[in-house]
Amino acid sequence: MAKVFQSACPLNCWDSCGFHVTVDGGKVIKVDGDPNHPITKGKICGRGRMLEKRTNSQNRLLYPLKKIDGEFKQISWEKALDEIAFHLKEIKEEYGPLAVLHSHDYANNGALKNLDQRFFNCFGGVTELKGSLCWGAGIEAQKWDFGDAYSHAPIDILNSKNIVIWGRNVARTNMHLYENLQLAKKNGAKLFVIDPIHNATAKIADQYISVKPGMDGLLAAGIIKEILRLKLEDSKFLNDHTLGFEEFLKLLNSISLEEISKKTEVTIEMITTLAYIFADRPTSIHMGLGMQRYKNGGNTIRLIDALAAVSGNIGISGGGANYANLQVGQSFSFSELTRSDAKEYHRQFTMMKQAEEILEAVNPEIKMIIVTCGNPLLQVPNSNLVKKAFSSVSKLVVIDHYMTDTAMLADYVLPAATSFEEEDIYYSSMYHHYVNYGPKLLEPPGEAKPDLWIWGQLANRLGFGEEFNYSRDEWLEMCIKHLEPFGITLAKLKQQNFIELPVEKIPWEGGHFKTPSGKYEFTSQLGQLKGDSGKLKLSLPEESKWNNPKLAKEFPYSLLTIHPLRSNHSQNYHLLPKEPSVKIEVAQNIAEELQLQEGERVRVWNNRGEIEGYLSILKQAHPNTINIDEGIWTRFGGSVNLLTSNGESDNGLGSILYDCLVNLEKIK
Ligand code: SF4
């Protein structure tokens, strides 16, 4: 008989929804929202619902596979684990543990997914990846400005007089914030959307402001200039709680509003209007995770933070420069879980440069790569180079649910359990501050196993099995240990299914910051400690006509690679009812100038690669803007990362995926 269980979404998403999962005859038959969840209230998106298909699909990996003479053959777990352990041991003895690279990403947000790090730390320490494909530059920026990256509690938006959604399509990526926007509007708040694309969120805005991609920081600087000219700044906050404002003023005086208007392609009248909106407190800013994916990305987020500070919207109810909420993840005890103290050796490659670093590594060379929770062949920029690097090692092991592009390249593919087939806890450090519990609801199909089982088995074979000799309850208790003084226990979490974490709901109230000076730092001391001047800059994207006119002449269009509507990154494309293909969305002016029609086959290219697809004309997008959704599998047309750069942002070793100029033509 069908039974409904409370559970949680494991996907790397803003919303971290509560689920009701219906199970019948040992199979998930439906995934729905849990109406009792205080934030997500029974509503979930199609990506979450598709976990039913992801769990049940006939194409799941069911057995360990080994590539023999270019073909995958089924082998037993015993043999697969013995051989992988043998290779790990042999490589460690001959070259040292750093000849192994661990490639990890965030396909599953379960807290116990971090136990892969415990395995590699206890192994002696392997080469790891540092930096971020996504939000890294912005996180670092907020650490420089505030001391950490914190957001207001979701409900506080109802205290905002004005709400600015900046570079974020919440209708697609954060549906519960979208609901709160509608509620806030009903209560009288005004909604403004700043974005190069008139997206679904812009449709409900009181005003939409179109900006040239990558120029958001400069736009923020223009708004600050107008706030100061109109004497609308919060002088008390600036005097009492900030450091380096005089230096910032000099920077602002070095550029005219006319020049800002020309570069951002936003009119001076609109910049003045925005100055009045920000000064009409409380105004909250809700930033997306795209604006930092430029060479100038960290500085962009810093200038938007500075706008919130100058306009007096920091530390007040209804305000905030909301980007991420790291205090959620900081509630858990990961150092004990991952045994970061156990590693003897240490080497890091950067996320963006990993392909070059794998190919060039010496002392030791990379001999083996183990991939967990990721699909680097599609998600890491400059895919051609990534493929070359991952093909160059003698042993590639991939743990996954499906035969992804990365798995196709592997020597061993190990079938993993999905989230409904193992117990874990889930949270998101992007939006709300509840931790959710996900029980084990069914057995994995075939011989698929939880990652944790795989690590324990390998650890046994390598002589440190005692490090994995804990029950699930013991692991979970280790994880939430520091929450016990707040009355949060595993028993309570299992009983209630979700618990509010003890975090600040209005960060920086009272003007106390986590920076070295304790103040909001326009000139960052942390930045200085890291070898930067710490000063704000008026920097622009690397690939722009202002920084590289020759390149811009050859490749006149700005390429964005936004998150798809129906897939969490690359995870769902193969499960969609209709076979996906590459859609190339272009601003109207491009279609007009090149005389292109909807649906025509076009080619997009630059010096790094090319991709083909069908044309879709965006009704309202900033001139010369193109978008291709990220994550598309090679068999469906290929990843847009064939075109993107593997350069690094100005801080935080973030990606510069959007700092990308391309050209486009019709395929004859
Ligand atoms: S993907 Fe995000 S919005 Fe969709 S169900 Fe999961 S947490 Fe909720």
Coordinates of C-alpha atoms in Angstrom, one line a residue, residues 12-534:
N12 CA 22.1 22.3 -4.9
C13 CA 19.4 24.9 -5.0
W14 CA 18.4 28.1 -3.2
D15 CA 15.1 26.7 -1.8
S16 CA 16.0 23.4 0.0
C17 CA 12.4 22.2 -0.1
G18 CA 10.6 19.9 2.3
F19 CA 9.1 16.9 0.4
H20 CA 6.3 14.5 0.7
V21 CA 7.5 11.3 -1.1
T22 CA 5.0 8.6 -1.9
V23 CA 6.4 5.1 -1.8
D24 CA 4.6 2.0 -3.0
G25 CA 5.9 -1.6 -3.3
G26 CA 9.5 -0.4 -2.7
K27 CA 9.3 2.3 -5.4
V28 CA 9.0 6.1 -5.3
I29 CA 5.8 6.9 -7.2
K30 CA 5.5 10.6 -6.5
V31 CA 7.5 13.5 -5.1
D32 CA 5.5 16.4 -3.9
G33 CA 5.9 19.4 -1.5
D34 CA 5.5 19.1 2.3
P35 CA 2.8 21.6 3.1
N36 CA 4.1 21.8 6.7
H37 CA 7.5 23.1 5.8
P38 CA 7.6 26.6 7.2
I39 CA 9.4 28.1 4.2
T40 CA 8.6 26.0 1.2
K41 CA 5.0 25.3 2.2
G42 CA 4.1 22.4 -0.1
K43 CA 5.4 24.0 -3.3
I44 CA 8.2 22.4 -5.2
C45 CA 9.6 22.8 -8.8
G46 CA 9.8 20.4 -11.7
R47 CA 13.4 19.7 -11.0
G48 CA 12.5 18.3 -7.6
R49 CA 9.5 16.3 -8.9
M50 CA 11.9 14.8 -11.5
L51 CA 13.7 13.0 -8.7
E52 CA 11.0 10.4 -9.0
K53 CA 12.2 9.7 -12.6
R54 CA 15.9 10.1 -11.5
T55 CA 15.3 7.3 -9.0
N56 CA 13.3 5.0 -11.2
S57 CA 14.8 5.4 -14.6
Q58 CA 15.8 2.2 -16.5
N59 CA 19.0 3.9 -17.4
R60 CA 20.3 4.0 -13.8
L61 CA 23.8 2.6 -13.3
L62 CA 23.1 -0.7 -11.5
Y63 CA 26.5 -2.5 -11.3
P64 CA 30.2 -1.5 -11.1
L65 CA 31.7 -1.2 -14.5
K66 CA 35.2 -1.4 -15.7
K67 CA 36.4 -0.3 -19.1
I68 CA 38.2 -3.1 -20.9
D69 CA 39.6 -2.5 -24.4
G70 CA 37.4 0.6 -24.7
E71 CA 34.2 -1.1 -23.6
F72 CA 32.5 -1.1 -20.2
K73 CA 32.1 -4.5 -18.7
Q74 CA 30.1 -5.4 -15.5
I75 CA 32.4 -6.5 -12.6
S76 CA 31.6 -7.4 -9.0
W77 CA 31.9 -4.9 -6.2
E78 CA 34.6 -7.0 -4.7
K79 CA 36.7 -6.9 -7.8
A80 CA 36.1 -3.2 -8.4
L81 CA 37.0 -2.2 -4.9
D82 CA 40.0 -4.5 -4.7
E83 CA 41.4 -3.1 -8.0
I84 CA 40.7 0.6 -7.1
A85 CA 42.3 0.1 -3.7
F86 CA 45.2 -1.7 -5.3
H87 CA 45.8 1.3 -7.7
L88 CA 45.5 3.8 -4.9
K89 CA 48.0 1.9 -2.8
E90 CA 50.4 1.4 -5.7
I91 CA 50.2 5.1 -6.7
K92 CA 50.7 6.2 -3.1
E93 CA 53.7 4.0 -2.7
E94 CA 55.4 4.9 -5.9
Y95 CA 54.5 8.6 -6.3
G96 CA 52.9 9.7 -3.0
P97 CA 49.2 10.4 -2.3
L98 CA 49.3 13.7 -4.1
A99 CA 49.4 11.8 -7.4
V100 CA 45.7 11.3 -6.8
L101 CA 43.2 14.1 -7.6
H102 CA 39.9 14.3 -5.9
S103 CA 37.3 16.1 -8.1
H104 CA 34.2 17.1 -6.0
D105 CA 31.2 19.3 -6.7
Y106 CA 27.7 19.8 -5.4
A107 CA 25.3 17.5 -7.2
N108 CA 23.9 16.5 -3.8
N109 CA 23.7 18.7 -0.8
G110 CA 23.6 15.9 1.8
A111 CA 25.9 16.7 4.8
L112 CA 27.3 13.1 4.7
K113 CA 28.4 13.6 1.1
N114 CA 31.4 15.4 2.7
L115 CA 32.7 12.1 3.9
D116 CA 34.6 11.7 0.7
Q117 CA 37.0 14.3 2.1
R118 CA 37.4 12.2 5.2
F119 CA 38.4 9.3 3.1
F120 CA 41.0 11.3 1.2
N121 CA 42.3 13.0 4.3
C122 CA 42.8 9.7 6.1
F123 CA 44.5 8.3 2.9
G124 CA 47.2 10.9 3.6
G125 CA 45.9 13.9 1.7
V126 CA 45.5 14.1 -2.0
T127 CA 45.5 16.9 -4.6
E128 CA 42.3 18.8 -4.1
L129 CA 40.5 21.6 -5.9
K130 CA 40.1 25.1 -4.5
G131 CA 38.1 28.0 -5.9
S132 CA 34.5 27.9 -7.2
L133 CA 32.7 27.5 -10.4
C134 CA 29.9 29.6 -9.1
W135 CA 29.7 32.0 -6.2
G136 CA 33.3 32.2 -5.0
A137 CA 34.2 35.7 -6.1
G138 CA 31.1 37.1 -4.4
I139 CA 31.6 35.2 -1.2
E140 CA 35.1 36.5 -1.0
A141 CA 33.9 40.0 -1.8
Q142 CA 31.4 40.0 1.1
K143 CA 34.1 38.6 3.4
W144 CA 36.2 41.6 2.5
D145 CA 33.3 44.1 3.1
F146 CA 31.4 42.6 6.0
G147 CA 33.7 39.9 7.3
D148 CA 31.3 37.2 6.1
A149 CA 28.5 36.5 3.6
Y150 CA 25.2 36.6 5.5
S151 CA 21.6 37.2 4.3
H152 CA 18.4 38.3 6.0
A153 CA 15.8 35.7 6.9
P154 CA 13.4 35.1 4.0
I155 CA 10.4 36.7 5.8
D156 CA 12.3 40.0 6.4
I157 CA 11.6 40.9 2.8
L158 CA 8.1 41.8 3.9
N159 CA 9.6 44.7 5.8
S160 CA 11.2 46.2 2.6
K161 CA 9.7 49.3 1.1
N162 CA 11.6 48.7 -2.1
I163 CA 13.0 45.4 -3.3
V164 CA 15.8 45.2 -5.9
I165 CA 16.3 41.8 -7.6
W166 CA 19.7 42.2 -9.2
G167 CA 20.9 39.7 -11.8
R168 CA 18.7 36.9 -10.5
N169 CA 15.6 35.2 -12.1
V170 CA 14.0 34.0 -8.9
A171 CA 10.9 32.8 -10.8
R172 CA 13.2 30.1 -12.2
T173 CA 15.8 29.5 -9.5
N174 CA 14.2 30.5 -6.2
M175 CA 10.5 29.9 -6.4
H176 CA 9.8 30.6 -2.7
L177 CA 11.4 34.0 -2.9
Y178 CA 9.2 34.7 -5.9
E179 CA 6.2 33.9 -3.8
N180 CA 7.4 36.3 -1.2
L181 CA 7.9 39.0 -3.8
Q182 CA 4.3 38.7 -4.8
L183 CA 3.2 38.9 -1.2
A184 CA 5.5 41.9 -0.6
K185 CA 4.0 43.6 -3.6
K186 CA 0.5 43.0 -2.3
N187 CA 1.6 44.7 0.9
G188 CA 2.7 47.7 -1.0
A189 CA 6.4 47.2 -1.6
K190 CA 7.8 48.3 -5.0
L191 CA 9.8 45.7 -7.0
F192 CA 12.7 46.5 -9.3
V193 CA 14.6 44.0 -11.5
I194 CA 18.0 44.8 -12.9
D195 CA 19.1 42.3 -15.5
P196 CA 20.4 42.1 -19.1
I197 CA 17.4 39.8 -19.8
H198 CA 13.7 40.7 -19.2
N199 CA 13.1 37.4 -17.4
A200 CA 10.0 35.9 -15.7
T201 CA 10.7 37.9 -12.5
A202 CA 10.9 41.1 -14.5
K203 CA 7.4 40.5 -15.6
I204 CA 6.0 41.2 -12.1
A205 CA 8.3 44.1 -11.5
D206 CA 7.2 47.7 -11.1
Q207 CA 10.2 48.7 -13.2
Y208 CA 12.7 46.7 -15.2
I209 CA 16.2 48.1 -15.7
S210 CA 18.3 46.6 -18.6
V211 CA 22.0 46.7 -18.1
K212 CA 25.0 45.7 -20.2
P213 CA 26.3 42.3 -19.0
G214 CA 29.2 42.6 -16.6
M215 CA 28.6 46.3 -15.9
D216 CA 26.6 45.9 -12.7
G217 CA 29.3 47.1 -10.4
L218 CA 29.8 50.3 -12.5
L219 CA 26.1 50.9 -12.4
A220 CA 26.2 50.6 -8.6
A221 CA 29.0 53.1 -8.6
G222 CA 26.9 55.5 -10.7
I223 CA 23.9 55.1 -8.3
I224 CA 26.2 55.9 -5.3
K225 CA 27.5 59.0 -7.1
E226 CA 23.9 60.2 -7.5
I227 CA 23.0 59.4 -3.9
L228 CA 26.0 61.5 -2.8
R229 CA 25.2 64.4 -5.2
L230 CA 21.6 64.5 -3.9
K231 CA 22.9 64.2 -0.3
L232 CA 20.8 61.1 0.3
E233 CA 23.5 59.1 2.0
D234 CA 23.3 57.7 5.5
S235 CA 26.0 59.9 7.0
K236 CA 25.7 58.4 10.5
F237 CA 26.3 54.8 9.3
L238 CA 29.2 56.1 7.1
N239 CA 30.8 58.0 10.1
D240 CA 30.2 55.4 12.8
H241 CA 30.6 52.1 11.1
T242 CA 32.8 52.2 8.1
L243 CA 36.4 52.3 7.1
G244 CA 38.0 53.7 3.9
F245 CA 35.1 55.9 2.7
E246 CA 37.4 58.8 1.9
E247 CA 39.4 56.6 -0.4
F248 CA 36.3 55.3 -2.1
L249 CA 35.1 58.9 -2.7
K250 CA 38.3 59.6 -4.6
L251 CA 37.6 56.6 -6.8
L252 CA 34.0 57.8 -7.5
N253 CA 35.3 61.3 -8.4
S254 CA 37.6 59.8 -11.0
I255 CA 34.7 58.9 -13.3
S256 CA 31.8 61.0 -14.6
L257 CA 28.2 59.9 -14.6
E258 CA 28.2 60.3 -18.4
E259 CA 30.9 57.8 -18.7
I260 CA 29.2 55.4 -16.4
S261 CA 26.0 55.8 -18.4
K262 CA 27.8 55.1 -21.6
K263 CA 29.5 52.0 -20.4
T264 CA 26.6 50.5 -18.5
E265 CA 24.2 51.5 -21.3
V266 CA 21.8 52.7 -18.6
T267 CA 20.5 56.3 -18.9
I268 CA 21.5 59.0 -16.4
E269 CA 17.8 59.5 -15.7
M270 CA 17.4 55.9 -14.7
I271 CA 20.6 56.1 -12.5
T272 CA 19.1 59.1 -10.7
T273 CA 15.8 57.2 -10.2
L274 CA 17.6 54.3 -8.7
A275 CA 19.4 56.6 -6.3
Y276 CA 16.1 57.8 -4.9
I277 CA 14.9 54.2 -4.7
F278 CA 17.9 53.1 -2.7
A279 CA 17.7 56.1 -0.4
D280 CA 14.0 55.4 0.3
R281 CA 14.8 53.0 3.1
P282 CA 14.4 50.1 3.8
T283 CA 15.5 48.8 0.4
S284 CA 16.7 45.2 0.1
I285 CA 19.0 43.9 -2.6
H286 CA 18.8 40.3 -3.6
M287 CA 21.8 39.4 -5.8
G288 CA 22.0 36.4 -8.2
L289 CA 25.0 34.2 -8.7
G290 CA 25.8 35.4 -12.2
M291 CA 27.3 38.9 -11.8
Q292 CA 30.4 37.6 -10.1
R293 CA 31.3 35.2 -13.0
Y294 CA 33.5 37.8 -14.6
K295 CA 37.1 38.9 -14.3
N296 CA 35.8 41.9 -12.3
G297 CA 33.2 39.7 -10.5
G298 CA 34.4 40.2 -6.9
N299 CA 34.6 43.9 -7.4
T300 CA 31.1 44.0 -8.8
I301 CA 29.7 42.4 -5.7
R302 CA 31.8 44.8 -3.5
L303 CA 30.4 47.9 -5.4
I304 CA 26.8 46.6 -4.9
D305 CA 27.6 46.0 -1.1
A306 CA 29.0 49.6 -1.1
L307 CA 25.7 50.9 -2.5
A308 CA 23.8 49.1 0.3
A309 CA 26.2 50.7 2.8
V310 CA 26.1 54.3 1.5
S311 CA 22.3 54.2 1.2
G312 CA 22.0 53.0 4.8
N313 CA 20.5 49.6 4.1
I314 CA 22.9 47.5 6.1
G315 CA 21.8 46.0 9.5
I316 CA 18.2 47.2 9.2
S317 CA 15.1 45.2 8.9
G318 CA 13.9 45.2 5.3
G319 CA 17.4 46.0 4.0
G320 CA 20.5 44.0 3.3
A321 CA 22.9 43.1 0.5
N322 CA 21.6 39.5 0.2
Y323 CA 24.0 37.2 -1.7
A324 CA 24.5 34.1 0.3
N325 CA 23.9 32.9 3.9
L326 CA 27.0 31.1 5.1
Q327 CA 25.9 31.2 8.7
V328 CA 23.6 28.2 7.7
G329 CA 26.5 25.9 6.7
Q330 CA 28.6 27.3 9.5
S331 CA 26.1 25.8 12.0
F332 CA 27.4 22.2 11.3
S333 CA 30.6 20.6 12.5
F334 CA 32.4 19.6 9.4
S335 CA 36.0 19.5 10.6
E336 CA 35.4 16.4 12.8
L337 CA 33.4 14.8 10.0
T338 CA 36.1 15.3 7.4
R339 CA 39.2 14.8 9.6
S340 CA 41.0 17.7 8.0
D341 CA 43.7 17.2 10.7
A342 CA 44.5 13.7 9.3
K343 CA 46.2 14.6 6.1
E344 CA 49.9 14.6 5.9
Y345 CA 50.3 15.9 2.4
H346 CA 48.6 18.8 0.8
R347 CA 48.4 20.2 -2.7
Q348 CA 45.6 22.2 -4.4
F349 CA 44.8 23.0 -8.0
T350 CA 42.3 25.7 -8.8
M351 CA 38.9 24.8 -10.0
M352 CA 39.4 26.9 -13.2
K353 CA 42.9 25.8 -14.0
Q354 CA 42.6 22.2 -13.1
A355 CA 42.9 20.9 -16.6
E356 CA 46.2 22.8 -17.2
E357 CA 47.4 21.8 -13.8
I358 CA 46.6 18.1 -14.3
L359 CA 48.4 18.2 -17.7
E360 CA 51.5 20.1 -16.3
A361 CA 51.8 18.5 -12.8
V362 CA 55.2 17.3 -11.7
N363 CA 56.4 15.9 -8.4
P364 CA 54.1 14.1 -8.6
E365 CA 52.2 13.9 -11.9
I366 CA 48.5 13.1 -11.5
K367 CA 48.1 9.4 -12.0
M368 CA 44.5 8.9 -10.8
I369 CA 41.3 11.1 -10.5
I370 CA 38.3 10.2 -8.4
V371 CA 35.1 12.1 -9.2
T372 CA 32.3 12.5 -6.7
C373 CA 29.1 14.6 -6.9
G374 CA 30.1 16.2 -10.2
N375 CA 30.3 16.1 -14.0
P376 CA 33.4 18.2 -14.7
L377 CA 33.5 17.4 -18.4
L378 CA 30.4 19.5 -18.8
Q379 CA 30.5 21.9 -15.9
V380 CA 34.2 23.1 -15.9
P381 CA 35.0 25.8 -18.5
N382 CA 36.9 25.1 -21.6
S383 CA 35.5 21.6 -21.9
N384 CA 37.9 20.6 -24.7
L385 CA 40.9 21.1 -22.4
V386 CA 39.1 19.4 -19.5
K387 CA 38.5 16.3 -21.6
K388 CA 42.2 16.2 -22.6
A389 CA 43.3 16.4 -19.0
F390 CA 40.9 13.8 -17.7
S391 CA 41.9 11.5 -20.6
S392 CA 45.5 11.9 -19.7
V393 CA 45.6 10.0 -16.4
S394 CA 46.0 6.3 -16.1
K395 CA 43.0 5.7 -13.8
L396 CA 39.7 7.7 -13.7
V397 CA 37.1 6.6 -11.2
V398 CA 33.6 8.1 -11.3
I399 CA 30.8 7.6 -8.7
D400 CA 27.4 8.5 -10.2
H401 CA 23.8 7.5 -10.8
Y402 CA 24.1 7.7 -14.6
M403 CA 26.6 7.3 -17.5
T404 CA 27.4 11.1 -17.7
D405 CA 29.9 12.6 -20.1
T406 CA 32.5 12.3 -17.4
A407 CA 31.6 8.7 -16.6
M408 CA 31.9 7.8 -20.2
L409 CA 35.6 8.7 -20.0
A410 CA 36.2 6.6 -16.8
D411 CA 38.1 3.4 -16.2
Y412 CA 35.8 2.4 -13.4
V413 CA 32.2 3.6 -12.9
L414 CA 30.6 2.9 -9.5
P415 CA 26.8 3.1 -9.2
A416 CA 25.6 5.3 -6.3
A417 CA 22.4 5.3 -4.3
T418 CA 20.1 8.4 -4.8
S419 CA 19.0 10.5 -1.9
F420 CA 15.8 8.5 -1.2
E421 CA 17.9 5.4 -0.8
E422 CA 20.0 6.7 2.1
E423 CA 19.5 8.8 5.1
D424 CA 21.0 12.3 5.3
I425 CA 20.4 15.9 6.3
Y426 CA 20.1 18.8 3.9
Y427 CA 20.4 22.6 4.0
S428 CA 21.1 25.4 1.7
S429 CA 23.4 28.3 2.4
M430 CA 21.8 30.4 -0.2
Y431 CA 18.3 31.3 1.0
H432 CA 16.6 30.0 4.2
H433 CA 17.9 28.8 7.5
Y434 CA 16.2 25.5 8.1
V435 CA 17.9 22.1 8.2
N436 CA 15.8 19.3 6.7
Y437 CA 15.9 15.5 7.4
G438 CA 15.8 12.9 4.6
P439 CA 15.2 9.3 5.8
K440 CA 16.1 6.2 3.8
L441 CA 12.8 5.3 2.1
L442 CA 13.8 2.4 -0.2
E443 CA 16.6 0.1 -1.2
P444 CA 18.9 1.1 -4.1
P445 CA 18.2 -0.8 -7.3
G446 CA 20.6 -3.5 -8.7
E447 CA 23.9 -3.3 -6.8
A448 CA 23.9 0.5 -6.4
K449 CA 25.4 1.6 -3.0
P450 CA 25.5 4.7 -0.9
D451 CA 28.8 6.7 -1.3
L452 CA 29.5 6.2 2.4
W453 CA 29.5 2.4 2.0
I454 CA 32.0 2.7 -0.9
W455 CA 34.4 4.9 1.3
G456 CA 34.1 2.4 4.2
Q457 CA 34.9 -0.5 1.9
L458 CA 37.9 1.2 0.3
A459 CA 39.1 2.4 3.7
N460 CA 39.0 -1.2 5.0
R461 CA 41.2 -2.3 2.1
L462 CA 43.7 0.5 2.6
G463 CA 44.1 -0.1 6.4
F464 CA 42.1 2.8 7.9
G465 CA 38.7 1.1 8.1
E466 CA 38.3 2.2 11.8
E467 CA 37.9 5.8 10.5
F468 CA 34.6 4.7 8.9
N469 CA 33.4 2.5 11.7
Y470 CA 30.4 4.6 12.7
S471 CA 26.6 4.2 12.3
R472 CA 24.6 6.7 10.2
D473 CA 23.2 8.1 13.5
E474 CA 26.7 8.6 14.8
W475 CA 27.8 10.4 11.6
L476 CA 24.7 12.6 11.7
E477 CA 25.2 13.3 15.4
M478 CA 28.8 14.3 14.7
C479 CA 27.5 16.7 12.2
I480 CA 25.0 18.5 14.4
K481 CA 27.0 18.3 17.6
H482 CA 27.4 22.0 18.0
L483 CA 23.7 22.6 17.7
E484 CA 22.8 20.5 20.8
P485 CA 23.2 23.5 23.2
F486 CA 20.4 25.1 21.1
G487 CA 18.1 22.1 21.7
I488 CA 18.7 20.7 18.2
T489 CA 19.3 16.9 18.5
L490 CA 19.1 14.2 15.9
A491 CA 16.1 12.6 17.6
K492 CA 14.3 16.0 17.4
L493 CA 15.2 16.4 13.8
K494 CA 14.0 13.0 12.9
Q495 CA 10.8 13.6 14.7
Q496 CA 10.1 17.1 13.2
N497 CA 11.8 16.7 9.8
F498 CA 13.0 20.3 9.8
I499 CA 14.3 22.7 12.4
E500 CA 15.2 26.3 12.4
L501 CA 18.9 27.0 12.8
P502 CA 20.1 29.5 15.4
V503 CA 21.3 32.2 13.0
E504 CA 21.1 36.0 12.9
K505 CA 17.9 37.0 11.0
I506 CA 19.1 40.5 10.4
P507 CA 22.8 40.4 9.9
W508 CA 25.1 43.2 11.1
E509 CA 22.4 44.8 13.2
G510 CA 24.0 47.4 15.4
G511 CA 26.9 48.0 12.9
H512 CA 29.2 45.3 14.3
F513 CA 31.1 43.4 11.5
K514 CA 33.4 40.4 11.3
T515 CA 36.1 42.4 9.5
P516 CA 39.5 43.0 11.2
S517 CA 38.5 46.6 12.1
G518 CA 35.0 45.5 13.2
K519 CA 33.6 48.1 10.7
Y520 CA 32.2 47.9 7.2
E521 CA 35.4 48.1 5.1
F522 CA 35.3 50.0 1.8
T523 CA 39.1 49.4 1.9
S524 CA 39.5 45.8 2.9
Q525 CA 42.1 44.8 5.4
L526 CA 41.5 41.2 4.7
G527 CA 42.1 41.9 1.0
Q528 CA 45.4 43.6 2.0
L529 CA 46.4 40.6 4.1
K530 CA 45.9 38.5 0.9
G531 CA 48.2 40.8 -1.1
D532 CA 45.5 43.0 -2.8
S533 CA 45.3 46.8 -2.3
G534 CA 41.9 46.1 -0.7

